[in-house]
XYZ file of C-alpha atoms in Angstrom:
199
model
C -22.468 42.429 44.384
C -21.193 45.832 43.283
C -18.691 48.338 44.644
C -20.311 51.666 43.758
C -17.550 52.564 41.291
C -19.434 53.673 38.173
C -17.955 52.227 34.989
C -19.912 54.149 32.410
C -22.427 56.936 31.976
C -25.149 55.313 29.882
C -28.215 56.731 28.178
C -31.818 55.569 28.322
C -33.064 54.498 24.902
C -36.620 53.595 25.946
C -38.841 53.096 28.975
C -41.983 51.156 28.095
C -44.484 51.042 30.979
C -46.841 48.094 31.471
C -49.630 47.469 33.985
C -47.339 46.648 36.927
C -43.858 46.783 35.435
C -41.739 48.491 32.793
C -39.201 47.497 30.178
C -36.068 49.633 30.171
C -33.503 49.787 27.370
C -30.170 51.485 28.026
C -27.239 52.255 25.744
C -23.919 51.377 27.374
C -21.193 50.059 25.054
C -18.757 49.203 27.846
C -21.122 47.277 30.119
C -22.678 45.333 27.220
C -19.276 44.295 25.861
C -19.498 41.067 27.887
C -23.192 41.094 28.862
C -25.365 38.050 28.239
C -28.964 37.152 28.961
C -29.332 36.817 32.735
C -26.389 39.048 33.609
C -26.719 41.727 36.280
C -26.080 45.426 35.660
C -26.640 48.210 38.182
C -28.560 51.153 36.714
C -28.423 54.214 38.987
C -27.680 51.811 41.809
C -30.480 49.336 41.056
C -29.413 45.765 40.296
C -31.313 44.625 37.194
C -31.243 41.439 35.110
C -30.441 41.653 31.401
C -33.140 40.145 29.200
C -31.745 41.189 25.814
C -28.555 42.624 24.312
C -28.523 44.283 20.915
C -25.585 46.212 19.486
C -24.481 48.638 22.229
C -27.686 48.498 24.326
C -29.280 46.145 26.840
C -32.876 45.645 27.986
C -34.163 44.823 31.476
C -37.574 44.277 33.047
C -38.336 46.464 36.067
C -40.980 45.162 38.473
C -43.482 47.335 40.385
C -41.582 46.896 43.672
C -38.472 48.385 42.067
C -40.408 51.196 40.399
C -42.035 52.058 43.756
C -38.771 52.032 45.730
C -36.488 53.794 43.254
C -36.400 56.741 40.885
C -36.304 54.579 37.735
C -39.945 55.320 36.860
C -38.948 58.940 36.211
C -36.434 58.074 33.502
C -37.113 58.957 29.877
C -35.291 58.558 26.552
C -32.070 60.538 26.715
C -31.755 60.387 30.522
C -28.180 59.699 31.632
C -27.735 56.754 34.006
C -24.847 55.384 36.049
C -23.868 51.857 35.005
C -21.797 49.230 36.794
C -21.238 45.525 36.204
C -20.972 43.183 39.211
C -17.605 42.830 40.894
C -15.634 39.666 40.100
C -13.981 37.700 42.930
C -10.555 38.792 41.654
C -11.379 42.525 41.420
C -10.287 45.155 43.896
C -13.124 46.400 46.116
C -12.663 50.061 45.249
C -15.788 51.435 46.926
C -17.754 49.461 49.505
C -20.109 46.468 49.494
C -23.112 47.500 47.402
C -25.998 45.119 46.773
C -27.950 47.140 44.228
C -31.009 46.967 46.491
C -32.297 50.517 46.858
C -33.525 51.405 50.361
C -35.300 54.622 49.397
C -35.297 57.761 47.303
C -33.696 60.981 48.509
C -33.701 64.453 46.989
C -30.880 66.860 46.302
C -31.334 69.879 48.563
C -28.385 72.074 47.612
C -24.974 72.235 45.953
C -22.062 74.301 47.225
C -19.234 74.610 44.686
C -15.641 74.564 45.870
C -12.452 75.114 43.919
C -12.714 71.859 41.914
C -15.274 69.939 43.942
C -18.791 70.368 45.323
C -20.510 69.650 48.609
C -24.000 68.276 47.964
C -26.741 68.024 50.587
C -29.240 65.205 50.130
C -32.542 64.851 51.989
C -33.258 61.281 53.037
C -36.316 59.367 54.259
C -36.511 59.474 58.088
C -36.384 55.676 58.416
C -32.916 55.608 56.812
C -31.288 58.285 58.985
C -30.179 55.814 61.669
C -27.976 53.990 59.146
C -26.124 57.098 57.966
C -23.090 58.164 59.992
C -20.330 60.695 59.543
C -17.439 59.184 57.552
C -19.590 56.129 56.829
C -20.423 54.809 53.361
C -23.590 55.436 51.365
C -24.538 54.732 47.772
C -26.194 57.588 45.863
C -27.492 56.685 42.384
C -25.078 53.761 42.444
C -22.031 55.835 43.430
C -20.100 54.788 46.546
C -19.547 57.917 48.646
C -18.330 58.930 52.096
C -20.743 60.866 54.296
C -19.291 64.247 55.326
C -22.066 65.215 57.734
C -25.080 63.210 58.926
C -28.285 64.785 60.216
C -31.721 63.399 61.065
C -33.208 64.571 57.792
C -30.248 64.899 55.420
C -26.564 64.205 54.824
C -23.772 65.856 52.862
C -21.275 64.360 50.442
C -18.230 65.880 48.736
C -17.950 65.188 45.016
C -14.516 65.188 43.395
C -14.031 66.296 39.757
C -14.069 62.684 38.478
C -17.461 62.012 40.096
C -18.856 65.306 38.806
C -17.710 64.541 35.271
C -18.332 60.819 34.929
C -21.604 60.247 36.831
C -25.139 61.641 36.915
C -24.344 63.380 40.217
C -22.596 66.160 38.317
C -25.927 67.000 36.670
C -28.391 66.639 39.551
C -29.928 69.858 40.828
C -32.026 70.804 43.857
C -35.236 68.764 43.911
C -33.880 65.952 41.740
C -34.453 62.414 43.098
C -31.565 60.048 43.831
C -31.566 56.353 44.733
C -30.114 55.607 48.167
C -28.649 52.375 49.480
C -27.355 52.498 53.031
C -24.475 50.363 54.271
C -25.731 46.768 54.491
C -23.399 46.092 57.428
C -25.316 48.652 59.519
C -28.599 46.898 58.738
C -27.227 43.494 59.734
C -25.779 44.874 62.974
C -29.133 46.443 63.846
C -30.934 43.179 63.112
C -28.525 41.157 65.269
C -28.706 43.597 68.180
C -32.506 43.756 67.985
C -32.849 39.972 67.752
C -30.414 39.486 70.627
C -32.303 41.914 72.834
C -35.646 40.201 72.288
C -34.587 36.841 73.738
């Protein structure tokens, strides 16, 4: 489990595609400081399993399902990525409950700069709109954020200077893809209500 509080802005070293998967190597000195084979690290909000650690970089295998459901296939050497290690039972839950299971890919529609912050509008897949509510939580490229406005086809988020500086969201422009994970609590509530109504 993660919290959506990005620990480090990493950099893609290599993305090696295979027939139905890819091998991704990412430089991230902080997150590899205690990483071992089998550890989990969220890369742009996608929970991945470490297969190798060398110096200040780690390698993961990315299956076709993950490549199809996320924006990871579009990464290339030099691409910045948001990195987060799993939360420990003793840590503070600074963001919200994040699983690292991407629900879909959205696209940045626009950016409106403020004094020291920006309001960003993100288009989302229609099937995810019902889970996004005003003042609710959403994870965008692994960053836990509060929804400012929710519409049927898009939502807005306000990015503070720290988020703009320390995550990939400060660099994303109109048309750029972003990984979206909606609040898991909303999905469970929907499932329980639907199951209860079918009896």
